[in-house]
C-alpha cells in the first residue's frame, strides 16, 4: 500500500512534489502499470553509484515496451519526472530522480542476432555480459565493454555512451548503434526507416543541425572521448544519425524501447603486453608513441596505478608478476599480426620493463583488477575516497601533461587520489578523498572548488569533463566552463524539441542542478555505539555501510564468486548487498525509515542475507554485509530490546545444545527420528519442517581421541576440535589424523573446549560471543605459540577466528590465533607432504562460502590438481549458510540458491566425488540431493 503522501524533508522539490503519491499510484494503477512506492523500495532507488541521493515517488519495474509507454503517459499527464535506470551503476548521478524511476532489468530479451549483418536486436534491459554470451555462439561480440559489464544494461550503455577498456579498438557505444526504437519526451513514438529515425521530432532536430553547421563542425566531435553535453555532431548533414545523437543524452531526450547494435568478430588472436613506468604520468607520456607504433592495432591501452595492485595483494589475492614500475600500461592487440604489433610496442614504449602475458588465466586476473578499479581505488587511501571527478579526458597527446596538472591540483586542494583509466583514449578515472563530513553541508566546499579548478584547467587542453560516464548531476553545472553560450543554447533547443515539458531526467545537461545539491555524504548520520570493533572503519557503523558506493557487482545476474546468493536467486534489488546497504544508510542518515535500525524495513532487508561473507571478498568496495547484519541484530535485540526470533535462541546457540546433548547423543538421535517429536523439536527451534535434523556424533571427536589429552611436547600437529566437527562430523577429524599419521606425524586433538562463537555472531548475540571468543583465543594461543601447526577442519569456524575474532576481541591472543591457525589444505602445503594419487578421480567441489571469502580455496584446488584429480569448482553458495537455510521462511530461497550452481553441477557429474568441507554444504546436499559428501581430509585419507 502507498505510504503517507507528504514529502519528507530532504527530498528534492520539483513538480513531482505537487502530486501526492496516492494520486500517482491511482493513475499508474488505472494505466495497468505495476509499481512499488514502499519506503524500502524508494530507499533502494534513491541512489545510483554516484554521490547523490534523490528519493523517487515510486518505482516501476518494466517488463515490456507497453509498461514504459504507459508510465510515460502517466508522467506527461501529471507532469512529473521519469528517470530510466538499468543496473544503477551510473556514477555521475544519471539514474536518480524524484518522480517515477523505471527499472528496465526485466525488460531484457535478446530479440535477434544476425550473424551475417553482424548485428543484435535487443531490449534495453539486456545485460552486456548476457549479450556477449549469446553473440559468442556466432564468434561475435559487442565491442565496448565497461568495467561493469557483468551487470550494466545495453540501454544504460547507450544512455551514457559507455566505452570501457576496448573502446580504443571497437569504438564507443554510440559508434556501435545501428538503430533505435524510442519514445520522445514529447510523446512521439519515433518512426524508423532503414535504420534511421524519421518523423516530426527527427526533422526538427535535423533543422537545428542545418542552422548551426559551422559551430557544430568546430566545437563537437573534436576527439573520441568528447562525451560531455549532447552529441550535436550527429546532426550534421554529412554524418546525420539521430539515433546516434540520442546516445549519450542520459535519458533526458528520449527513452529507448529497442536497440539494434553492431557486433564485431571475436575469433581473433589476442596478446596482452604490460609495460612498467616510474609513475602514472610517465606511463601517460608513452601513450602517443604506442598509438603511433601500432596504428589501429591497439584494442586497449589501460593505465593502472601500483597502489590499486598493492591493495589486491594486501587482501591475499594472487596477482600475476608485473614488470618494474609504479605505473603500468595494459596493452592489448588483436589480429593475425598481434605478435608483430607487440614487438613494435615493446620497441616504442621506452618502459622500465615489459611482460608479455601468455597465460589466459593471468591475463583475466589482470583485467579483473582493472574492472574493479573504481571500488579498489575507493579503498586505496587512508580516508574514504569518492567518485565525482571521475572520467575527464583530453586528446591522448596531452595526457601526460594533463595528469601532472591534475596531480598538482590535488596537492593544492589538500587531496589525494589514485589515477587509472583508459589511457589510450586520454581518459583518466580517479577516486578522491574529498573531506565530506556527515551533517555538514559546508564540507562540500572543497569538492566544489576542486571540481571547478579542474574544469578550468581542463579547458586549456580542449578536453572534456566526461570521457564516458556522462554529465549527470556532478558535471552539468560545469558545462559552461567547457562550452560557449552558443553550445549551451543549442543544448536547451534540442531539449525543448524532444522534451518540451522537461519530464525526462530533469536537472542534467540542458538545465543542470548545482553540483552540491542532494549530496549523500554530507547528510546527518545517527551515531551508533557498535558492539563490534569494526576494525576497518574505526568502529563507525555509518562509515562501514557507506563503503557501498553502488558499483553494483552484487547485482550481476550471474557470478563466478560467492556474492550475492540471495540476489542471484530472487533478482530483487532489496536482496542484493547494495540494496541492504542502501536501507542501512537510510536508517542511519535518511529520513524515510523512522526509528533508525529499529524500523521493520531494516529487518526485512536483512532477512534474506545469508551472512555468507561473499561480499567481503567479492565486493570491490569492501562491503561486509555479514558483519553489518550481526551488528544490526545486536542493536535491534540487545540494545533496543526487540524480541528475538526463536531460531536465534536455539540455532544461534547450537554448539551449547550440542555440548549438553553429547552424553545422550544416541537416545537423542533415536527420539529425533520419531515423527511427532521431530516436528515438535523443529517448531520449537524455528526450523522449517522440510529440513532434516543433523545427527549428533557418538562419540565426539574429542571423546574418540581423549588419549591425546596430555600436552605432549612431541606433538607434530594439533587439531582444534571445533563444535561442528566435534559434535556432528568427527569423521573429518579422524580422517585427517589417519592421513597425517600415515606420513609419520604425531597428531593430537586439543581437548579443551574452544568454540569460535560463530552461531552467536551470525545471530547478533555479540555480548555472549565476545565472552566465548575471548576464552577460545586464550585457550588456543598457547598451542599456536608452541611451534607445532594447529589445524582446523570446519572452514566456517576457521574463517570466524580469522575475521570475527578481531572484531570482538582486541587481546594479543586474538592476533596470534588469527594468523596462526591453518586449514587442512594449508597444513598439507606448508609441510609439503606427499599427496595421494587421485588420477582418474572426478571431483565436484562446493567450497564453503566462508572458505572462499576469508580463507581462500586456491590451495585446496592446487592440491587436488597436483594429485591428479579433475576438479569442477562450484561457484556461489550452497544456500544453507548456517542457520539461514533451516529457518522457517527461508526454505524456498535456500533451495533456489542451491539450484543456481550446486545442484545442477552435482546432477551433471553423477559419478563424481562430491567434496564439501563445510557442515552447511554437507547438510544441504544431504537434504536436497541425497548424495554422499566428503571432506578433503576424508578424500585424501581414503587413498592411503
Tab-separated table of C-alpha atoms in Angstrom, residues 76 79 184-188 200-206 208 230 232 235 245-246 249 252-254 487-506 508-511:
chain	number	residue	atom	x	y	z
A	76	UNK	CA	3.132	13.513	-19.003
A	79	UNK	CA	3.828	16.460	-15.261
A	184	UNK	CA	10.496	11.031	-27.056
A	185	UNK	CA	9.591	13.065	-24.023
A	186	UNK	CA	7.027	14.895	-26.146
A	187	UNK	CA	5.106	11.632	-26.549
A	188	UNK	CA	6.102	10.877	-30.135
A	200	UNK	CA	8.473	15.224	-36.847
A	201	UNK	CA	10.899	15.308	-33.927
A	202	UNK	CA	13.759	13.910	-36.027
A	203	UNK	CA	13.060	16.528	-38.700
A	204	UNK	CA	13.124	19.360	-36.141
A	205	UNK	CA	16.421	18.074	-34.748
A	206	UNK	CA	17.849	17.996	-38.256
A	208	UNK	CA	18.822	22.545	-35.589
A	230	UNK	CA	24.820	16.401	-26.290
A	232	UNK	CA	25.381	17.505	-31.749
A	235	UNK	CA	23.039	16.255	-36.542
A	245	UNK	CA	22.634	11.811	-31.432
A	246	UNK	CA	20.342	10.356	-28.744
A	249	UNK	CA	21.767	12.008	-23.792
A	252	UNK	CA	16.882	13.312	-20.965
A	253	UNK	CA	15.538	13.444	-24.549
A	254	UNK	CA	14.012	10.050	-25.284
A	487	UNK	CA	26.576	25.489	-27.454
A	488	UNK	CA	24.618	25.795	-24.240
A	489	UNK	CA	21.750	27.456	-26.123
A	490	UNK	CA	21.745	24.548	-28.584
A	491	UNK	CA	21.510	22.098	-25.680
A	492	UNK	CA	18.411	23.902	-24.480
A	493	UNK	CA	16.973	23.943	-28.007
A	494	UNK	CA	17.237	20.201	-28.582
A	495	UNK	CA	15.865	19.563	-25.089
A	496	UNK	CA	12.850	21.724	-25.953
A	497	UNK	CA	12.332	19.832	-29.216
A	498	UNK	CA	12.436	16.376	-27.663
A	499	UNK	CA	11.087	17.011	-24.173
A	500	UNK	CA	9.290	20.366	-24.010
A	501	UNK	CA	7.750	19.729	-20.573
A	502	UNK	CA	11.084	18.675	-19.077
A	503	UNK	CA	9.827	15.378	-17.646
A	504	UNK	CA	12.748	13.194	-18.764
A	505	UNK	CA	15.559	13.063	-16.204
A	506	UNK	CA	15.443	16.768	-15.303
A	508	UNK	CA	21.086	17.443	-16.131
A	509	UNK	CA	22.851	18.861	-19.223
A	510	UNK	CA	20.383	21.475	-20.520
A	511	UNK	CA	19.168	22.820	-17.156
